[in-house]
Amino acid sequence: YSLLDMSLQGGLGDVTATKNVLLSYGTSGYGITDTYENITVVGHNNGTDFWLVSRIRGKFLVWKITASGFSTPQVFNIGIDLGVHPTIDRAGIGSIKLSPDGSKVIHMDFSQGTYLTIGDFNSETGAITNIQSIKTGIKGLYGIEFSPSGKYVYMSGIEGSMGLYIKPVSNLNPPYIKAVSNIVNVQLGSDNRIYGISDPYTPVPL
């Protein structure tokens, strides 16, 4: 992570320290760190601090971020270790998102291709409970985003299952209906619209 001082450059901000190593948790059989791209943040319910969440193989890690820096991570066992991708040599590939109200966390595991993991998140303590891993059958599961209401999730698959899948958070079990084809990732915009990145990588408002 890097540190920024937002008072510099007339309020535009500037980096004051770089390459501070934050996330490092275990190594795979390839001898590399299992930390990878899945990372998300949500506000603490005190309205000041933040929680940083990552999925690393069979664990969720949660850091508290305050004005004084980062805490040591809380570690929550998921109960299933999906390992590393057989050809990309990385663990933790796939999106992780927290619901708009900070009550749910979902991770899409691309490493083994068909699982999503969901848990209840406590924005006061940082605890993740009621963790479930659901086998979706969607090959190359990758992208995830909550609707602004938090009632629905938008999922994307790649490697043979490219497209957009929509399900209510209350029932994430199969079967899944592909709503739109050629979508490889999804993101909620500041205008409360869901945007999809299509192949060949063109932003598309959904």
PDB file of C-alpha atoms in Angstrom:
ATOM      1  CA  TYR A   1       0.000   0.000   0.000  1.00  0.00           C
ATOM      2  CA  SER A   2       1.007   3.607  -0.393  1.00  0.00           C
ATOM      3  CA  LEU A   3       0.374   6.644   1.811  1.00  0.00           C
ATOM      4  CA  LEU A   4      -1.181   9.802   0.392  1.00  0.00           C
ATOM      5  CA  ASP A   5      -1.460  13.280   1.860  1.00  0.00           C
ATOM      6  CA  MET A   6      -4.606  14.833   0.390  1.00  0.00           C
ATOM      7  CA  SER A   7      -3.596  18.321   1.519  1.00  0.00           C
ATOM      8  CA  LEU A   8      -0.750  18.420  -1.018  1.00  0.00           C
ATOM      9  CA  GLN A   9      -0.916  19.857  -4.549  1.00  0.00           C
ATOM     10  CA  GLY A  10      -3.805  22.180  -3.794  1.00  0.00           C
ATOM     11  CA  GLY A  11      -6.038  19.405  -2.520  1.00  0.00           C
ATOM     12  CA  LEU A  12      -5.315  16.948  -5.337  1.00  0.00           C
ATOM     13  CA  GLY A  13      -3.106  14.902  -3.021  1.00  0.00           C
ATOM     14  CA  ASP A  14       0.261  13.240  -3.496  1.00  0.00           C
ATOM     15  CA  VAL A  15       1.983  10.000  -2.510  1.00  0.00           C
ATOM     16  CA  THR A  16       4.274  10.427   0.498  1.00  0.00           C
ATOM     17  CA  ALA A  17       5.446   6.829   0.965  1.00  0.00           C
ATOM     18  CA  THR A  18       5.301   3.833  -1.347  1.00  0.00           C
ATOM     19  CA  LYS A  19       5.866   0.090  -1.390  1.00  0.00           C
ATOM     20  CA  ASN A  20       4.860  -0.526   2.192  1.00  0.00           C
ATOM     21  CA  VAL A  21       4.161  -4.263   2.297  1.00  0.00           C
ATOM     22  CA  LEU A  22       0.795  -4.984   3.881  1.00  0.00           C
ATOM     23  CA  LEU A  23      -0.637  -8.276   2.672  1.00  0.00           C
ATOM     24  CA  SER A  24       1.421 -11.423   2.860  1.00  0.00           C
ATOM     25  CA  TYR A  25      -0.105 -14.617   4.119  1.00  0.00           C
ATOM     26  CA  GLY A  26       1.401 -17.996   3.328  1.00  0.00           C
ATOM     27  CA  THR A  27       2.769 -19.412   0.113  1.00  0.00           C
ATOM     28  CA  SER A  28       1.427 -21.850  -2.420  1.00  0.00           C
ATOM     29  CA  GLY A  29       3.201 -24.884  -3.721  1.00  0.00           C
ATOM     30  CA  TYR A  30       4.713 -22.588  -6.330  1.00  0.00           C
ATOM     31  CA  GLY A  31       6.673 -20.739  -3.633  1.00  0.00           C
ATOM     32  CA  ILE A  32       4.869 -17.422  -4.141  1.00  0.00           C
ATOM     33  CA  THR A  33       2.618 -15.468  -1.854  1.00  0.00           C
ATOM     34  CA  ASP A  34      -0.991 -16.579  -1.833  1.00  0.00           C
ATOM     35  CA  THR A  35      -2.096 -12.961  -1.586  1.00  0.00           C
ATOM     36  CA  TYR A  36      -3.513 -11.794  -4.870  1.00  0.00           C
ATOM     37  CA  GLU A  37      -6.129  -9.494  -6.365  1.00  0.00           C
ATOM     38  CA  ASN A  38      -9.222  -9.962  -4.191  1.00  0.00           C
ATOM     39  CA  ILE A  39      -9.481  -7.023  -1.816  1.00  0.00           C
ATOM     40  CA  THR A  40     -12.319  -4.744  -0.730  1.00  0.00           C
ATOM     41  CA  VAL A  41     -13.053  -2.083   1.859  1.00  0.00           C
ATOM     42  CA  VAL A  42     -16.088  -0.873   3.788  1.00  0.00           C
ATOM     43  CA  GLY A  43     -16.656   1.822   6.371  1.00  0.00           C
ATOM     44  CA  HIS A  44     -16.652   1.039  10.096  1.00  0.00           C
ATOM     45  CA  ASN A  45     -20.009   1.733  11.700  1.00  0.00           C
ATOM     46  CA  ASN A  46     -18.324   4.469  13.793  1.00  0.00           C
ATOM     47  CA  GLY A  47     -18.285   6.574  10.624  1.00  0.00           C
ATOM     48  CA  THR A  48     -14.538   7.204  10.853  1.00  0.00           C
ATOM     49  CA  ASP A  49     -12.539   4.011  10.409  1.00  0.00           C
ATOM     50  CA  PHE A  50     -12.559   1.308   7.722  1.00  0.00           C
ATOM     51  CA  TRP A  51     -12.316  -2.455   7.292  1.00  0.00           C
ATOM     52  CA  LEU A  52     -10.110  -4.057   4.638  1.00  0.00           C
ATOM     53  CA  VAL A  53     -11.114  -7.605   3.659  1.00  0.00           C
ATOM     54  CA  SER A  54      -9.347 -10.233   1.565  1.00  0.00           C
ATOM     55  CA  ARG A  55      -9.866 -13.929   0.781  1.00  0.00           C
ATOM     56  CA  ILE A  56      -6.691 -16.001   0.849  1.00  0.00           C
ATOM     57  CA  ARG A  57      -7.218 -19.681   0.084  1.00  0.00           C
ATOM     58  CA  GLY A  58      -9.189 -21.129   3.014  1.00  0.00           C
ATOM     59  CA  LYS A  59      -9.371 -17.943   5.064  1.00  0.00           C
ATOM     60  CA  PHE A  60     -10.898 -14.481   5.188  1.00  0.00           C
ATOM     61  CA  LEU A  61      -8.555 -11.814   6.582  1.00  0.00           C
ATOM     62  CA  VAL A  62      -9.878  -8.531   7.994  1.00  0.00           C
ATOM     63  CA  TRP A  63      -7.748  -5.481   8.849  1.00  0.00           C
ATOM     64  CA  LYS A  64      -9.025  -2.426  10.707  1.00  0.00           C
ATOM     65  CA  ILE A  65      -7.769   0.863   9.255  1.00  0.00           C
ATOM     66  CA  THR A  66      -7.607   3.875  11.565  1.00  0.00           C
ATOM     67  CA  ALA A  67      -5.780   7.209  11.517  1.00  0.00           C
ATOM     68  CA  SER A  68      -2.851   5.455  13.200  1.00  0.00           C
ATOM     69  CA  GLY A  69      -2.559   2.720  10.569  1.00  0.00           C
ATOM     70  CA  PHE A  70      -3.484  -0.930  10.038  1.00  0.00           C
ATOM     71  CA  SER A  71      -4.272  -3.504  12.698  1.00  0.00           C
ATOM     72  CA  THR A  72      -3.021  -7.060  12.596  1.00  0.00           C
ATOM     73  CA  PRO A  73      -5.557  -9.117  10.637  1.00  0.00           C
ATOM     74  CA  GLN A  74      -8.401 -11.065  12.122  1.00  0.00           C
ATOM     75  CA  VAL A  75      -8.459 -14.512  10.500  1.00  0.00           C
ATOM     76  CA  PHE A  76     -11.669 -16.447   9.808  1.00  0.00           C
ATOM     77  CA  ASN A  77     -11.556 -20.038   8.553  1.00  0.00           C
ATOM     78  CA  ILE A  78     -13.823 -20.685   5.604  1.00  0.00           C
ATOM     79  CA  GLY A  79     -13.778 -24.466   5.882  1.00  0.00           C
ATOM     80  CA  ILE A  80     -12.732 -25.106   2.289  1.00  0.00           C
ATOM     81  CA  ASP A  81      -9.366 -24.378   0.722  1.00  0.00           C
ATOM     82  CA  LEU A  82      -9.802 -23.919  -3.002  1.00  0.00           C
ATOM     83  CA  GLY A  83      -6.063 -23.861  -3.570  1.00  0.00           C
ATOM     84  CA  VAL A  84      -4.425 -22.171  -6.523  1.00  0.00           C
ATOM     85  CA  HIS A  85      -5.296 -21.985 -10.188  1.00  0.00           C
ATOM     86  CA  PRO A  86      -3.710 -24.983 -11.955  1.00  0.00           C
ATOM     87  CA  THR A  87      -2.052 -22.910 -14.685  1.00  0.00           C
ATOM     88  CA  ILE A  88      -1.911 -19.265 -13.555  1.00  0.00           C
ATOM     89  CA  ASP A  89       0.075 -20.077 -10.372  1.00  0.00           C
ATOM     90  CA  ARG A  90      -1.943 -17.796  -8.110  1.00  0.00           C
ATOM     91  CA  ALA A  91      -4.374 -18.120  -5.259  1.00  0.00           C
ATOM     92  CA  GLY A  92      -7.104 -15.598  -4.587  1.00  0.00           C
ATOM     93  CA  ILE A  93      -8.029 -14.845  -8.180  1.00  0.00           C
ATOM     94  CA  GLY A  94     -11.563 -13.478  -8.425  1.00  0.00           C
ATOM     95  CA  SER A  95     -13.590 -10.540  -7.152  1.00  0.00           C
ATOM     96  CA  ILE A  96     -14.615  -9.908  -3.550  1.00  0.00           C
ATOM     97  CA  LYS A  97     -17.314  -7.405  -2.595  1.00  0.00           C
ATOM     98  CA  LEU A  98     -19.146  -6.173   0.484  1.00  0.00           C
ATOM     99  CA  SER A  99     -22.814  -5.247   0.285  1.00  0.00           C
ATOM    100  CA  PRO A 100     -23.673  -1.516   0.365  1.00  0.00           C
ATOM    101  CA  ASP A 101     -24.785  -1.755   4.010  1.00  0.00           C
ATOM    102  CA  GLY A 102     -21.660  -3.732   4.967  1.00  0.00           C
ATOM    103  CA  SER A 103     -23.633  -6.759   6.177  1.00  0.00           C
ATOM    104  CA  LYS A 104     -22.568  -9.374   3.580  1.00  0.00           C
ATOM    105  CA  VAL A 105     -19.294 -10.339   1.931  1.00  0.00           C
ATOM    106  CA  ILE A 106     -19.054 -12.484  -1.208  1.00  0.00           C
ATOM    107  CA  HIS A 107     -15.964 -13.852  -2.943  1.00  0.00           C
ATOM    108  CA  MET A 108     -15.910 -15.489  -6.382  1.00  0.00           C
ATOM    109  CA  ASP A 109     -13.205 -18.125  -6.620  1.00  0.00           C
ATOM    110  CA  PHE A 110     -11.673 -18.304 -10.066  1.00  0.00           C
ATOM    111  CA  SER A 111      -8.804 -20.540  -8.908  1.00  0.00           C
ATOM    112  CA  GLN A 112     -10.924 -23.678  -9.070  1.00  0.00           C
ATOM    113  CA  GLY A 113     -13.674 -22.155 -11.091  1.00  0.00           C
ATOM    114  CA  THR A 114     -17.161 -22.837  -9.757  1.00  0.00           C
ATOM    115  CA  TYR A 115     -17.463 -21.737  -6.106  1.00  0.00           C
ATOM    116  CA  LEU A 116     -18.715 -18.570  -4.478  1.00  0.00           C
ATOM    117  CA  THR A 117     -18.261 -17.933  -0.756  1.00  0.00           C
ATOM    118  CA  ILE A 118     -20.663 -15.771   1.247  1.00  0.00           C
ATOM    119  CA  GLY A 119     -20.622 -14.682   4.877  1.00  0.00           C
ATOM    120  CA  ASP A 120     -22.243 -12.219   7.260  1.00  0.00           C
ATOM    121  CA  PHE A 121     -20.027  -9.210   8.031  1.00  0.00           C
ATOM    122  CA  ASN A 122     -20.155  -7.188  11.247  1.00  0.00           C
ATOM    123  CA  SER A 123     -19.093  -3.609  10.512  1.00  0.00           C
ATOM    124  CA  GLU A 124     -18.623  -2.905  14.235  1.00  0.00           C
ATOM    125  CA  THR A 125     -16.268  -5.797  15.063  1.00  0.00           C
ATOM    126  CA  GLY A 126     -15.009  -6.884  11.633  1.00  0.00           C
ATOM    127  CA  ALA A 127     -16.153 -10.449  12.289  1.00  0.00           C
ATOM    128  CA  ILE A 128     -17.277 -12.729   9.452  1.00  0.00           C
ATOM    129  CA  THR A 129     -19.760 -15.435  10.453  1.00  0.00           C
ATOM    130  CA  ASN A 130     -22.169 -17.924   8.862  1.00  0.00           C
ATOM    131  CA  ILE A 131     -19.690 -18.625   6.063  1.00  0.00           C
ATOM    132  CA  GLN A 132     -20.943 -20.802   3.209  1.00  0.00           C
ATOM    133  CA  SER A 133     -19.198 -22.052   0.065  1.00  0.00           C
ATOM    134  CA  ILE A 134     -21.657 -22.723  -2.761  1.00  0.00           C
ATOM    135  CA  LYS A 135     -20.802 -24.773  -5.832  1.00  0.00           C
ATOM    136  CA  THR A 136     -22.427 -22.877  -8.678  1.00  0.00           C
ATOM    137  CA  GLY A 137     -21.393 -24.930 -11.686  1.00  0.00           C
ATOM    138  CA  ILE A 138     -20.403 -21.703 -13.501  1.00  0.00           C
ATOM    139  CA  LYS A 139     -16.968 -22.383 -14.961  1.00  0.00           C
ATOM    140  CA  GLY A 140     -14.458 -19.585 -14.517  1.00  0.00           C
ATOM    141  CA  LEU A 141     -16.531 -17.688 -11.954  1.00  0.00           C
ATOM    142  CA  TYR A 142     -14.932 -14.261 -11.591  1.00  0.00           C
ATOM    143  CA  GLY A 143     -16.904 -11.012 -11.149  1.00  0.00           C
ATOM    144  CA  ILE A 144     -19.386 -10.016  -8.440  1.00  0.00           C
ATOM    145  CA  GLU A 145     -21.356  -6.904  -7.555  1.00  0.00           C
ATOM    146  CA  PHE A 146     -24.294  -6.127  -5.286  1.00  0.00           C
ATOM    147  CA  SER A 147     -27.306  -4.147  -6.416  1.00  0.00           C
ATOM    148  CA  PRO A 148     -27.637  -0.737  -4.699  1.00  0.00           C
ATOM    149  CA  SER A 149     -30.342  -2.246  -2.463  1.00  0.00           C
ATOM    150  CA  GLY A 150     -28.118  -5.174  -1.527  1.00  0.00           C
ATOM    151  CA  LYS A 151     -30.898  -7.631  -2.397  1.00  0.00           C
ATOM    152  CA  TYR A 152     -29.397  -8.969  -5.646  1.00  0.00           C
ATOM    153  CA  VAL A 153     -25.961  -9.946  -6.912  1.00  0.00           C
ATOM    154  CA  TYR A 154     -24.609  -9.661 -10.433  1.00  0.00           C
ATOM    155  CA  MET A 155     -22.065 -12.376 -11.247  1.00  0.00           C
ATOM    156  CA  SER A 156     -19.836 -12.947 -14.248  1.00  0.00           C
ATOM    157  CA  GLY A 157     -18.051 -16.009 -15.487  1.00  0.00           C
ATOM    158  CA  ILE A 158     -15.223 -16.391 -17.954  1.00  0.00           C
ATOM    159  CA  GLU A 159     -13.475 -19.388 -19.549  1.00  0.00           C
ATOM    160  CA  GLY A 160     -16.545 -20.908 -21.163  1.00  0.00           C
ATOM    161  CA  SER A 161     -19.237 -19.325 -18.983  1.00  0.00           C
ATOM    162  CA  MET A 162     -18.749 -15.717 -20.054  1.00  0.00           C
ATOM    163  CA  GLY A 163     -21.836 -13.695 -19.263  1.00  0.00           C
ATOM    164  CA  LEU A 164     -23.898 -11.994 -16.576  1.00  0.00           C
ATOM    165  CA  TYR A 165     -25.864 -13.995 -14.025  1.00  0.00           C
ATOM    166  CA  ILE A 166     -28.330 -12.345 -11.604  1.00  0.00           C
ATOM    167  CA  LYS A 167     -29.544 -13.937  -8.353  1.00  0.00           C
ATOM    168  CA  PRO A 168     -31.187 -12.770  -5.116  1.00  0.00           C
ATOM    169  CA  VAL A 169     -28.805 -12.767  -2.157  1.00  0.00           C
ATOM    170  CA  SER A 170     -31.390 -14.806  -0.257  1.00  0.00           C
ATOM    171  CA  ASN A 171     -30.906 -17.750  -2.638  1.00  0.00           C
ATOM    172  CA  LEU A 172     -27.527 -18.110  -4.326  1.00  0.00           C
ATOM    173  CA  ASN A 173     -27.883 -21.821  -5.058  1.00  0.00           C
ATOM    174  CA  PRO A 174     -28.122 -23.199  -8.615  1.00  0.00           C
ATOM    175  CA  PRO A 175     -29.654 -23.036 -11.154  1.00  0.00           C
ATOM    176  CA  TYR A 176     -28.398 -19.836 -12.730  1.00  0.00           C
ATOM    177  CA  ILE A 177     -29.818 -18.050 -15.761  1.00  0.00           C
ATOM    178  CA  LYS A 178     -27.428 -16.158 -18.020  1.00  0.00           C
ATOM    179  CA  ALA A 179     -28.976 -12.724 -18.479  1.00  0.00           C
ATOM    180  CA  VAL A 180     -26.395 -11.148 -20.802  1.00  0.00           C
ATOM    181  CA  SER A 181     -23.552 -12.727 -22.792  1.00  0.00           C
ATOM    182  CA  ASN A 182     -19.937 -11.583 -23.193  1.00  0.00           C
ATOM    183  CA  ILE A 183     -19.671  -9.895 -19.764  1.00  0.00           C
ATOM    184  CA  VAL A 184     -16.419 -10.631 -17.922  1.00  0.00           C
ATOM    185  CA  ASN A 185     -16.677  -8.299 -14.906  1.00  0.00           C
ATOM    186  CA  VAL A 186     -19.193  -5.996 -13.218  1.00  0.00           C
ATOM    187  CA  GLN A 187     -19.011  -2.855 -11.079  1.00  0.00           C
ATOM    188  CA  LEU A 188     -21.509  -0.566  -9.367  1.00  0.00           C
ATOM    189  CA  GLY A 189     -21.049   3.018 -10.520  1.00  0.00           C
ATOM    190  CA  SER A 190     -21.476   6.223  -8.530  1.00  0.00           C
ATOM    191  CA  ASP A 191     -24.764   6.716 -10.407  1.00  0.00           C
ATOM    192  CA  ASN A 192     -26.115   3.460  -8.893  1.00  0.00           C
ATOM    193  CA  ARG A 193     -26.023   1.687 -12.253  1.00  0.00           C
ATOM    194  CA  ILE A 194     -24.324  -1.673 -12.747  1.00  0.00           C
ATOM    195  CA  TYR A 195     -21.644  -1.549 -15.449  1.00  0.00           C
ATOM    196  CA  GLY A 196     -20.317  -4.609 -17.225  1.00  0.00           C
ATOM    197  CA  ILE A 197     -16.985  -5.018 -18.977  1.00  0.00           C
ATOM    198  CA  SER A 198     -17.561  -7.052 -22.113  1.00  0.00           C
ATOM    199  CA  ASP A 199     -15.253  -9.040 -24.330  1.00  0.00           C
ATOM    200  CA  PRO A 200     -13.391  -7.324 -26.016  1.00  0.00           C
ATOM    201  CA  TYR A 201     -13.339  -5.155 -22.878  1.00  0.00           C
ATOM    202  CA  THR A 202     -15.767  -2.341 -23.616  1.00  0.00           C
ATOM    203  CA  PRO A 203     -17.741  -0.741 -20.728  1.00  0.00           C
ATOM    204  CA  VAL A 204     -21.434  -1.426 -21.118  1.00  0.00           C
ATOM    205  CA  PRO A 205     -24.152   0.079 -18.829  1.00  0.00           C
ATOM    206  CA  LEU A 206     -26.587  -2.703 -17.921  1.00  0.00           C
TER     207      LEU A 206
END
